[in-house]
Amino acid sequence: MGDGIVTDWTFEELVGDTGEFFSRHFGEQPLLRRGALDPARARDLVSVGRLDDLVTTETVPPAYLRIARAGQGVPGKAYTRVAAEPGTALTEAVVPEQVYELFRSGGTVTWNYLHHLLPSARRLVQAFARTFAAPAEAVAFLTPAGHDGYAPHHDPVDVFVVQTEGTKHWRVWEPAGAHRGEPATYPDGTLGEPALETTLHPGDVLYLPHGTPHAAAAGDQVSLHVSVTVTPRRWRDLLRETVEELTAGEEFAAVPHLDTPATGTGTAAQDGPAVAALAARLALLAERLTRLAPAAEAARLTETGRQRAGTPPPREFERLASLCALAPQDPLRRTRIPLAIGPSENGRTQLTVNGHTLAVPDAVATTLRLLEAGGSVQAGDLLHGAPAPRSVRAAESLTRLGLLEPATAAAGSTAR
Ligand SMILES: [Fe+2]
């Protein structure tokens, strides 16, 4: 879409000292960081002009847009049209002129899932997903000069606000007590005095823990901010995953009928066979929980959370374009792309990768099996016992297939 260089973002850039953030603010209290970003850097994330491009190219599906006026959502049909050409499916499209008209008359325009639309927002969201090992999303809020955004409410997610153009006046109240996990709006005047009242300028960052009531209004210019939201992973979410992992085996696969009556007479229901079986499973689970190494489990939960939140960008075109000839001493390792190693026939072994099947010399399959457990191999040794140039050629084709990658710190992005 013609924007300049897309740079990476770090979480530190936004919040500063992460140790202090996690000990003093995370989930507990707001953090206001003035001038966290240079204003030009903030505009790199998204500018008003980029949003014009997104609207006028008409490629943004209507589901990505939301418009609110006077605190109320505007129905989508006010700014979309349905095209019904004979013989074709119905398509819904955003009508730029109607979006602009709603904005001129005081509507706040919201772009959901901005990270699906702009590479810059995608990079930022990835930095958050890595840090929190949880799903993150970016939303842009464009508010006309002098207008309110949304009425006071709280969100069930942690919110990181980056002001990118104009100014926005924020009122923030003490976090709600019991219902922080669900969204809520607050009728006017029910919240009392704000705990924090501040005006954000381009480059300022404001963190709001989930469940923190807030309201924002534009200053005397058009105001644009991006909110990155992170879904909290609570203890109960994490421990559910732990129990799921510990009960994944066959021992927990049978289907009991818990209401099985006890045999004999006068025996209480808790002595029935199903109850005894349940007691045995509970004991087995308890034993596994006790044996679990907390550090390893914490690492596993972090890794699964990151994977679920989306892996880093593959940038496959760029990777393929930058693959130059390998040298025999270049170290290579396995990527995360799944590989099935089949049987050997006439000195060649069948590999299945991404739905493609290919046959490689048995020596290559042997090396790949070893690499599945980690570690690296030099390109010239992949085809053990063969002349180095042949081995390097085999290494190059497996690298192009995405099965191997350079084993250096700055290596490709599929294994980390
Ligand atoms: Fe909000």
PDB file of N, CA and C in Angstrom, residues 91-182:
ATOM      1  N   THR A  91     -22.425  -8.464  -2.646  1.00  0.00           N
ATOM      2  CA  THR A  91     -21.237  -7.998  -1.950  1.00  0.00           C
ATOM      3  C   THR A  91     -21.563  -6.695  -1.250  1.00  0.00           C
ATOM      4  N   GLU A  92     -21.035  -6.577  -0.041  1.00  0.00           N
ATOM      5  CA  GLU A  92     -21.279  -5.381   0.731  1.00  0.00           C
ATOM      6  C   GLU A  92     -20.002  -4.560   0.692  1.00  0.00           C
ATOM      7  N   ALA A  93     -20.125  -3.259   0.480  1.00  0.00           N
ATOM      8  CA  ALA A  93     -18.936  -2.419   0.414  1.00  0.00           C
ATOM      9  C   ALA A  93     -19.166  -1.128   1.187  1.00  0.00           C
ATOM     10  N   VAL A  94     -18.062  -0.583   1.694  1.00  0.00           N
ATOM     11  CA  VAL A  94     -18.112   0.688   2.403  1.00  0.00           C
ATOM     12  C   VAL A  94     -18.285   1.808   1.379  1.00  0.00           C
ATOM     13  N   VAL A  95     -19.124   2.782   1.681  1.00  0.00           N
ATOM     14  CA  VAL A  95     -19.286   3.940   0.796  1.00  0.00           C
ATOM     15  C   VAL A  95     -18.514   5.108   1.417  1.00  0.00           C
ATOM     16  N   PRO A  96     -17.340   5.450   0.838  1.00  0.00           N
ATOM     17  CA  PRO A  96     -16.483   6.459   1.471  1.00  0.00           C
ATOM     18  C   PRO A  96     -17.236   7.756   1.780  1.00  0.00           C
ATOM     19  N   GLU A  97     -18.033   8.236   0.833  1.00  0.00           N
ATOM     20  CA  GLU A  97     -18.684   9.525   1.044  1.00  0.00           C
ATOM     21  C   GLU A  97     -19.600   9.506   2.260  1.00  0.00           C
ATOM     22  N   GLN A  98     -20.261   8.373   2.500  1.00  0.00           N
ATOM     23  CA  GLN A  98     -21.143   8.292   3.674  1.00  0.00           C
ATOM     24  C   GLN A  98     -20.351   8.223   4.978  1.00  0.00           C
ATOM     25  N   VAL A  99     -19.181   7.561   4.917  1.00  0.00           N
ATOM     26  CA  VAL A  99     -18.315   7.530   6.102  1.00  0.00           C
ATOM     27  C   VAL A  99     -17.871   8.953   6.438  1.00  0.00           C
ATOM     28  N   TYR A 100     -17.444   9.694   5.398  1.00  0.00           N
ATOM     29  CA  TYR A 100     -16.979  11.068   5.631  1.00  0.00           C
ATOM     30  C   TYR A 100     -18.114  11.939   6.167  1.00  0.00           C
ATOM     31  N   GLU A 101     -19.315  11.725   5.635  1.00  0.00           N
ATOM     32  CA  GLU A 101     -20.449  12.541   6.085  1.00  0.00           C
ATOM     33  C   GLU A 101     -20.736  12.282   7.573  1.00  0.00           C
ATOM     34  N   LEU A 102     -20.690  11.014   7.974  1.00  0.00           N
ATOM     35  CA  LEU A 102     -20.926  10.687   9.385  1.00  0.00           C
ATOM     36  C   LEU A 102     -19.834  11.286  10.264  1.00  0.00           C
ATOM     37  N   PHE A 103     -18.615  11.290   9.761  1.00  0.00           N
ATOM     38  CA  PHE A 103     -17.494  11.861  10.522  1.00  0.00           C
ATOM     39  C   PHE A 103     -17.667  13.373  10.656  1.00  0.00           C
ATOM     40  N   ARG A 104     -18.046  14.024   9.533  1.00  0.00           N
ATOM     41  CA  ARG A 104     -18.251  15.485   9.590  1.00  0.00           C
ATOM     42  C   ARG A 104     -19.363  15.845  10.569  1.00  0.00           C
ATOM     43  N   SER A 105     -20.332  14.957  10.733  1.00  0.00           N
ATOM     44  CA  SER A 105     -21.428  15.282  11.644  1.00  0.00           C
ATOM     45  C   SER A 105     -21.172  14.741  13.055  1.00  0.00           C
ATOM     46  N   GLY A 106     -19.909  14.462  13.387  1.00  0.00           N
ATOM     47  CA  GLY A 106     -19.559  14.174  14.776  1.00  0.00           C
ATOM     48  C   GLY A 106     -19.327  12.713  15.111  1.00  0.00           C
ATOM     49  N   GLY A 107     -19.339  11.831  14.127  1.00  0.00           N
ATOM     50  CA  GLY A 107     -19.153  10.406  14.420  1.00  0.00           C
ATOM     51  C   GLY A 107     -17.697  10.036  14.647  1.00  0.00           C
ATOM     52  N   THR A 108     -17.450   9.161  15.619  1.00  0.00           N
ATOM     53  CA  THR A 108     -16.124   8.575  15.802  1.00  0.00           C
ATOM     54  C   THR A 108     -16.046   7.328  14.933  1.00  0.00           C
ATOM     55  N   VAL A 109     -14.996   7.236  14.110  1.00  0.00           N
ATOM     56  CA  VAL A 109     -14.850   6.075  13.238  1.00  0.00           C
ATOM     57  C   VAL A 109     -13.787   5.153  13.833  1.00  0.00           C
ATOM     58  N   THR A 110     -14.142   3.890  13.959  1.00  0.00           N
ATOM     59  CA  THR A 110     -13.253   2.911  14.565  1.00  0.00           C
ATOM     60  C   THR A 110     -12.869   1.854  13.541  1.00  0.00           C
ATOM     61  N   TRP A 111     -11.580   1.565  13.431  1.00  0.00           N
ATOM     62  CA  TRP A 111     -11.106   0.475  12.581  1.00  0.00           C
ATOM     63  C   TRP A 111     -10.723  -0.673  13.496  1.00  0.00           C
ATOM     64  N   ASN A 112     -11.522  -1.731  13.486  1.00  0.00           N
ATOM     65  CA  ASN A 112     -11.180  -2.916  14.279  1.00  0.00           C
ATOM     66  C   ASN A 112     -10.112  -3.707  13.545  1.00  0.00           C
ATOM     67  N   TYR A 113      -9.418  -4.520  14.271  1.00  0.00           N
ATOM     68  CA  TYR A 113      -8.415  -5.396  13.651  1.00  0.00           C
ATOM     69  C   TYR A 113      -7.504  -4.613  12.706  1.00  0.00           C
ATOM     70  N   LEU A 114      -7.050  -3.456  13.153  1.00  0.00           N
ATOM     71  CA  LEU A 114      -6.163  -2.645  12.328  1.00  0.00           C
ATOM     72  C   LEU A 114      -4.931  -3.450  11.898  1.00  0.00           C
ATOM     73  N   HIS A 115      -4.551  -4.433  12.751  1.00  0.00           N
ATOM     74  CA  HIS A 115      -3.373  -5.258  12.439  1.00  0.00           C
ATOM     75  C   HIS A 115      -3.615  -6.175  11.246  1.00  0.00           C
ATOM     76  N   HIS A 116      -4.874  -6.368  10.844  1.00  0.00           N
ATOM     77  CA  HIS A 116      -5.121  -7.127   9.612  1.00  0.00           C
ATOM     78  C   HIS A 116      -4.901  -6.241   8.389  1.00  0.00           C
ATOM     79  N   LEU A 117      -4.986  -4.935   8.610  1.00  0.00           N
ATOM     80  CA  LEU A 117      -4.997  -4.006   7.482  1.00  0.00           C
ATOM     81  C   LEU A 117      -3.658  -3.319   7.252  1.00  0.00           C
ATOM     82  N   LEU A 118      -2.916  -3.066   8.332  1.00  0.00           N
ATOM     83  CA  LEU A 118      -1.663  -2.316   8.205  1.00  0.00           C
ATOM     84  C   LEU A 118      -0.491  -3.108   8.783  1.00  0.00           C
ATOM     85  N   PRO A 119       0.575  -3.264   7.995  1.00  0.00           N
ATOM     86  CA  PRO A 119       1.758  -3.976   8.494  1.00  0.00           C
ATOM     87  C   PRO A 119       2.318  -3.349   9.773  1.00  0.00           C
ATOM     88  N   SER A 120       2.267  -2.012   9.880  1.00  0.00           N
ATOM     89  CA  SER A 120       2.827  -1.356  11.066  1.00  0.00           C
ATOM     90  C   SER A 120       2.087  -1.814  12.320  1.00  0.00           C
ATOM     91  N   ALA A 121       0.751  -1.864  12.247  1.00  0.00           N
ATOM     92  CA  ALA A 121      -0.034  -2.286  13.403  1.00  0.00           C
ATOM     93  C   ALA A 121       0.191  -3.766  13.686  1.00  0.00           C
ATOM     94  N   ARG A 122       0.425  -4.517  12.626  1.00  0.00           N
ATOM     95  CA  ARG A 122       0.666  -5.951  12.798  1.00  0.00           C
ATOM     96  C   ARG A 122       1.945  -6.171  13.610  1.00  0.00           C
ATOM     97  N   ARG A 123       2.987  -5.409  13.270  1.00  0.00           N
ATOM     98  CA  ARG A 123       4.256  -5.537  14.011  1.00  0.00           C
ATOM     99  C   ARG A 123       4.075  -5.180  15.475  1.00  0.00           C
ATOM    100  N   LEU A 124       3.328  -4.133  15.723  1.00  0.00           N
ATOM    101  CA  LEU A 124       3.123  -3.700  17.106  1.00  0.00           C
ATOM    102  C   LEU A 124       2.379  -4.780  17.893  1.00  0.00           C
ATOM    103  N   VAL A 125       1.328  -5.310  17.295  1.00  0.00           N
ATOM    104  CA  VAL A 125       0.523  -6.332  17.963  1.00  0.00           C
ATOM    105  C   VAL A 125       1.369  -7.573  18.248  1.00  0.00           C
ATOM    106  N   GLN A 126       2.280  -7.901  17.319  1.00  0.00           N
ATOM    107  CA  GLN A 126       3.126  -9.075  17.538  1.00  0.00           C
ATOM    108  C   GLN A 126       4.042  -8.891  18.740  1.00  0.00           C
ATOM    109  N   ALA A 127       4.532  -7.659  18.932  1.00  0.00           N
ATOM    110  CA  ALA A 127       5.391  -7.407  20.095  1.00  0.00           C
ATOM    111  C   ALA A 127       4.595  -7.653  21.376  1.00  0.00           C
ATOM    112  N   PHE A 128       3.330  -7.277  21.381  1.00  0.00           N
ATOM    113  CA  PHE A 128       2.501  -7.493  22.570  1.00  0.00           C
ATOM    114  C   PHE A 128       2.175  -8.972  22.760  1.00  0.00           C
ATOM    115  N   ALA A 129       1.852  -9.651  21.663  1.00  0.00           N
ATOM    116  CA  ALA A 129       1.509 -11.070  21.769  1.00  0.00           C
ATOM    117  C   ALA A 129       2.688 -11.865  22.318  1.00  0.00           C
ATOM    118  N   ARG A 130       3.910 -11.474  21.907  1.00  0.00           N
ATOM    119  CA  ARG A 130       5.114 -12.149  22.407  1.00  0.00           C
ATOM    120  C   ARG A 130       5.282 -11.886  23.895  1.00  0.00           C
ATOM    121  N   THR A 131       5.135 -10.614  24.285  1.00  0.00           N
ATOM    122  CA  THR A 131       5.360 -10.246  25.683  1.00  0.00           C
ATOM    123  C   THR A 131       4.359 -10.915  26.606  1.00  0.00           C
ATOM    124  N   PHE A 132       3.092 -10.934  26.208  1.00  0.00           N
ATOM    125  CA  PHE A 132       2.047 -11.429  27.107  1.00  0.00           C
ATOM    126  C   PHE A 132       1.684 -12.886  26.855  1.00  0.00           C
ATOM    127  N   ALA A 133       2.225 -13.474  25.772  1.00  0.00           N
ATOM    128  CA  ALA A 133       1.846 -14.841  25.393  1.00  0.00           C
ATOM    129  C   ALA A 133       0.336 -14.968  25.375  1.00  0.00           C
ATOM    130  N   ALA A 134      -0.319 -13.928  24.839  1.00  0.00           N
ATOM    131  CA  ALA A 134      -1.780 -13.885  24.811  1.00  0.00           C
ATOM    132  C   ALA A 134      -2.211 -13.128  23.559  1.00  0.00           C
ATOM    133  N   PRO A 135      -3.452 -13.357  23.110  1.00  0.00           N
ATOM    134  CA  PRO A 135      -3.911 -12.655  21.904  1.00  0.00           C
ATOM    135  C   PRO A 135      -3.947 -11.149  22.104  1.00  0.00           C
ATOM    136  N   ALA A 136      -3.508 -10.405  21.086  1.00  0.00           N
ATOM    137  CA  ALA A 136      -3.534  -8.940  21.136  1.00  0.00           C
ATOM    138  C   ALA A 136      -4.168  -8.429  19.843  1.00  0.00           C
ATOM    139  N   GLU A 137      -4.805  -7.279  19.923  1.00  0.00           N
ATOM    140  CA  GLU A 137      -5.442  -6.679  18.750  1.00  0.00           C
ATOM    141  C   GLU A 137      -5.195  -5.181  18.743  1.00  0.00           C
ATOM    142  N   ALA A 138      -5.245  -4.583  17.552  1.00  0.00           N
ATOM    143  CA  ALA A 138      -5.101  -3.125  17.458  1.00  0.00           C
ATOM    144  C   ALA A 138      -6.377  -2.531  16.870  1.00  0.00           C
ATOM    145  N   VAL A 139      -6.819  -1.431  17.462  1.00  0.00           N
ATOM    146  CA  VAL A 139      -8.023  -0.741  16.998  1.00  0.00           C
ATOM    147  C   VAL A 139      -7.674   0.737  16.872  1.00  0.00           C
ATOM    148  N   ALA A 140      -8.063   1.367  15.754  1.00  0.00           N
ATOM    149  CA  ALA A 140      -7.817   2.810  15.596  1.00  0.00           C
ATOM    150  C   ALA A 140      -9.110   3.567  15.857  1.00  0.00           C
ATOM    151  N   PHE A 141      -9.008   4.668  16.592  1.00  0.00           N
ATOM    152  CA  PHE A 141     -10.167   5.521  16.876  1.00  0.00           C
ATOM    153  C   PHE A 141      -9.907   6.898  16.300  1.00  0.00           C
ATOM    154  N   LEU A 142     -10.741   7.311  15.356  1.00  0.00           N
ATOM    155  CA  LEU A 142     -10.619   8.630  14.745  1.00  0.00           C
ATOM    156  C   LEU A 142     -11.835   9.452  15.157  1.00  0.00           C
ATOM    157  N   THR A 143     -11.584  10.530  15.902  1.00  0.00           N
ATOM    158  CA  THR A 143     -12.679  11.326  16.462  1.00  0.00           C
ATOM    159  C   THR A 143     -12.609  12.740  15.904  1.00  0.00           C
ATOM    160  N   PRO A 144     -13.742  13.302  15.441  1.00  0.00           N
ATOM    161  CA  PRO A 144     -13.709  14.660  14.913  1.00  0.00           C
ATOM    162  C   PRO A 144     -13.442  15.683  16.021  1.00  0.00           C
ATOM    163  N   ALA A 145     -12.879  16.821  15.626  1.00  0.00           N
ATOM    164  CA  ALA A 145     -12.527  17.859  16.601  1.00  0.00           C
ATOM    165  C   ALA A 145     -13.726  18.184  17.497  1.00  0.00           C
ATOM    166  N   GLY A 146     -13.450  18.251  18.804  1.00  0.00           N
ATOM    167  CA  GLY A 146     -14.475  18.695  19.741  1.00  0.00           C
ATOM    168  C   GLY A 146     -15.552  17.687  20.071  1.00  0.00           C
ATOM    169  N   HIS A 147     -15.390  16.439  19.638  1.00  0.00           N
ATOM    170  CA  HIS A 147     -16.456  15.467  19.919  1.00  0.00           C
ATOM    171  C   HIS A 147     -16.008  14.391  20.894  1.00  0.00           C
ATOM    172  N   ASP A 148     -17.006  13.800  21.574  1.00  0.00           N
ATOM    173  CA  ASP A 148     -16.745  12.682  22.468  1.00  0.00           C
ATOM    174  C   ASP A 148     -16.555  11.414  21.653  1.00  0.00           C
ATOM    175  N   GLY A 149     -15.797  10.506  22.198  1.00  0.00           N
ATOM    176  CA  GLY A 149     -15.711   9.183  21.597  1.00  0.00           C
ATOM    177  C   GLY A 149     -16.852   8.346  22.149  1.00  0.00           C
ATOM    178  N   TYR A 150     -16.527   7.356  22.927  1.00  0.00           N
ATOM    179  CA  TYR A 150     -17.557   6.494  23.506  1.00  0.00           C
ATOM    180  C   TYR A 150     -17.908   6.964  24.918  1.00  0.00           C
ATOM    181  N   ALA A 151     -19.127   6.651  25.349  1.00  0.00           N
ATOM    182  CA  ALA A 151     -19.572   6.999  26.701  1.00  0.00           C
ATOM    183  C   ALA A 151     -18.716   6.226  27.713  1.00  0.00           C
ATOM    184  N   PRO A 152     -18.668   6.687  28.989  1.00  0.00           N
ATOM    185  CA  PRO A 152     -17.845   5.983  29.986  1.00  0.00           C
ATOM    186  C   PRO A 152     -18.156   4.480  30.027  1.00  0.00           C
ATOM    187  N   HIS A 153     -17.112   3.681  29.978  1.00  0.00           N
ATOM    188  CA  HIS A 153     -17.280   2.223  29.975  1.00  0.00           C
ATOM    189  C   HIS A 153     -15.972   1.597  30.418  1.00  0.00           C
ATOM    190  N   HIS A 154     -16.015   0.305  30.687  1.00  0.00           N
ATOM    191  CA  HIS A 154     -14.742  -0.398  30.822  1.00  0.00           C
ATOM    192  C   HIS A 154     -14.714  -1.610  29.906  1.00  0.00           C
ATOM    193  N   ASP A 155     -13.497  -2.037  29.589  1.00  0.00           N
ATOM    194  CA  ASP A 155     -13.297  -3.174  28.692  1.00  0.00           C
ATOM    195  C   ASP A 155     -12.744  -4.343  29.501  1.00  0.00           C
ATOM    196  N   PRO A 156     -13.065  -5.580  29.090  1.00  0.00           N
ATOM    197  CA  PRO A 156     -12.576  -6.740  29.849  1.00  0.00           C
ATOM    198  C   PRO A 156     -11.140  -7.118  29.476  1.00  0.00           C
ATOM    199  N   VAL A 157     -10.480  -6.237  28.702  1.00  0.00           N
ATOM    200  CA  VAL A 157      -9.108  -6.509  28.253  1.00  0.00           C
ATOM    201  C   VAL A 157      -8.197  -5.377  28.714  1.00  0.00           C
ATOM    202  N   ASP A 158      -6.901  -5.646  28.804  1.00  0.00           N
ATOM    203  CA  ASP A 158      -5.941  -4.587  29.101  1.00  0.00           C
ATOM    204  C   ASP A 158      -5.791  -3.718  27.856  1.00  0.00           C
ATOM    205  N   VAL A 159      -5.718  -2.410  28.046  1.00  0.00           N
ATOM    206  CA  VAL A 159      -5.691  -1.494  26.898  1.00  0.00           C
ATOM    207  C   VAL A 159      -4.434  -0.618  26.958  1.00  0.00           C
ATOM    208  N   PHE A 160      -3.718  -0.553  25.856  1.00  0.00           N
ATOM    209  CA  PHE A 160      -2.562   0.341  25.722  1.00  0.00           C
ATOM    210  C   PHE A 160      -2.899   1.355  24.642  1.00  0.00           C
ATOM    211  N   VAL A 161      -3.020   2.614  25.032  1.00  0.00           N
ATOM    212  CA  VAL A 161      -3.425   3.666  24.106  1.00  0.00           C
ATOM    213  C   VAL A 161      -2.182   4.388  23.591  1.00  0.00           C
ATOM    214  N   VAL A 162      -2.076   4.552  22.276  1.00  0.00           N
ATOM    215  CA  VAL A 162      -0.998   5.344  21.688  1.00  0.00           C
ATOM    216  C   VAL A 162      -1.651   6.492  20.924  1.00  0.00           C
ATOM    217  N   GLN A 163      -1.425   7.718  21.344  1.00  0.00           N
ATOM    218  CA  GLN A 163      -1.967   8.870  20.624  1.00  0.00           C
ATOM    219  C   GLN A 163      -1.070   9.111  19.417  1.00  0.00           C
ATOM    220  N   THR A 164      -1.662   9.178  18.232  1.00  0.00           N
ATOM    221  CA  THR A 164      -0.808   9.350  17.057  1.00  0.00           C
ATOM    222  C   THR A 164      -0.996  10.702  16.365  1.00  0.00           C
ATOM    223  N   GLU A 165      -2.201  11.294  16.405  1.00  0.00           N
ATOM    224  CA  GLU A 165      -2.388  12.641  15.839  1.00  0.00           C
ATOM    225  C   GLU A 165      -3.433  13.388  16.659  1.00  0.00           C
ATOM    226  N   GLY A 166      -3.298  14.725  16.708  1.00  0.00           N
ATOM    227  CA  GLY A 166      -4.234  15.540  17.479  1.00  0.00           C
ATOM    228  C   GLY A 166      -4.117  15.226  18.970  1.00  0.00           C
ATOM    229  N   THR A 167      -5.082  15.668  19.727  1.00  0.00           N
ATOM    230  CA  THR A 167      -5.044  15.400  21.169  1.00  0.00           C
ATOM    231  C   THR A 167      -6.357  14.757  21.590  1.00  0.00           C
ATOM    232  N   LYS A 168      -6.302  14.018  22.694  1.00  0.00           N
ATOM    233  CA  LYS A 168      -7.523  13.434  23.226  1.00  0.00           C
ATOM    234  C   LYS A 168      -7.516  13.609  24.736  1.00  0.00           C
ATOM    235  N   HIS A 169      -8.659  14.030  25.242  1.00  0.00           N
ATOM    236  CA  HIS A 169      -8.798  14.243  26.675  1.00  0.00           C
ATOM    237  C   HIS A 169      -9.404  12.984  27.297  1.00  0.00           C
ATOM    238  N   TRP A 170      -8.704  12.440  28.282  1.00  0.00           N
ATOM    239  CA  TRP A 170      -9.135  11.178  28.904  1.00  0.00           C
ATOM    240  C   TRP A 170      -9.580  11.409  30.331  1.00  0.00           C
ATOM    241  N   ARG A 171     -10.653  10.745  30.706  1.00  0.00           N
ATOM    242  CA  ARG A 171     -11.032  10.639  32.113  1.00  0.00           C
ATOM    243  C   ARG A 171     -10.985   9.152  32.462  1.00  0.00           C
ATOM    244  N   VAL A 172     -10.331   8.866  33.577  1.00  0.00           N
ATOM    245  CA  VAL A 172     -10.114   7.477  33.988  1.00  0.00           C
ATOM    246  C   VAL A 172     -10.542   7.343  35.437  1.00  0.00           C
ATOM    247  N   TRP A 173     -11.322   6.312  35.747  1.00  0.00           N
ATOM    248  CA  TRP A 173     -11.779   6.093  37.120  1.00  0.00           C
ATOM    249  C   TRP A 173     -11.124   4.839  37.699  1.00  0.00           C
ATOM    250  N   GLU A 174     -11.259   4.674  39.019  1.00  0.00           N
ATOM    251  CA  GLU A 174     -10.698   3.495  39.695  1.00  0.00           C
ATOM    252  C   GLU A 174     -11.260   2.217  39.054  1.00  0.00           C
ATOM    253  N   PRO A 175     -10.429   1.178  38.916  1.00  0.00           N
ATOM    254  CA  PRO A 175     -10.930  -0.079  38.339  1.00  0.00           C
ATOM    255  C   PRO A 175     -12.156  -0.592  39.085  1.00  0.00           C
ATOM    256  N   ALA A 176     -13.075  -1.158  38.291  1.00  0.00           N
ATOM    257  CA  ALA A 176     -14.283  -1.738  38.879  1.00  0.00           C
ATOM    258  C   ALA A 176     -13.866  -2.897  39.779  1.00  0.00           C
ATOM    259  N   GLY A 177     -14.694  -3.196  40.761  1.00  0.00           N
ATOM    260  CA  GLY A 177     -14.351  -4.292  41.673  1.00  0.00           C
ATOM    261  C   GLY A 177     -14.581  -5.648  41.047  1.00  0.00           C
ATOM    262  N   ALA A 178     -15.816  -6.127  41.160  1.00  0.00           N
ATOM    263  CA  ALA A 178     -16.103  -7.532  40.875  1.00  0.00           C
ATOM    264  C   ALA A 178     -16.158  -7.874  39.388  1.00  0.00           C
ATOM    265  N   HIS A 179     -16.657  -6.978  38.544  1.00  0.00           N
ATOM    266  CA  HIS A 179     -17.006  -7.397  37.181  1.00  0.00           C
ATOM    267  C   HIS A 179     -15.997  -6.945  36.140  1.00  0.00           C
ATOM    268  N   ARG A 180     -14.730  -7.010  36.494  1.00  0.00           N
ATOM    269  CA  ARG A 180     -13.706  -6.539  35.565  1.00  0.00           C
ATOM    270  C   ARG A 180     -13.614  -7.411  34.329  1.00  0.00           C
ATOM    271  N   GLY A 181     -14.054  -8.645  34.445  1.00  0.00           N
ATOM    272  CA  GLY A 181     -13.919  -9.584  33.329  1.00  0.00           C
ATOM    273  C   GLY A 181     -14.973  -9.423  32.251  1.00  0.00           C
ATOM    274  N   GLU A 182     -15.995  -8.599  32.491  1.00  0.00           N
ATOM    275  CA  GLU A 182     -17.033  -8.397  31.477  1.00  0.00           C
ATOM    276  C   GLU A 182     -17.079  -6.925  31.093  1.00  0.00           C
TER     277      GLU A 182
END
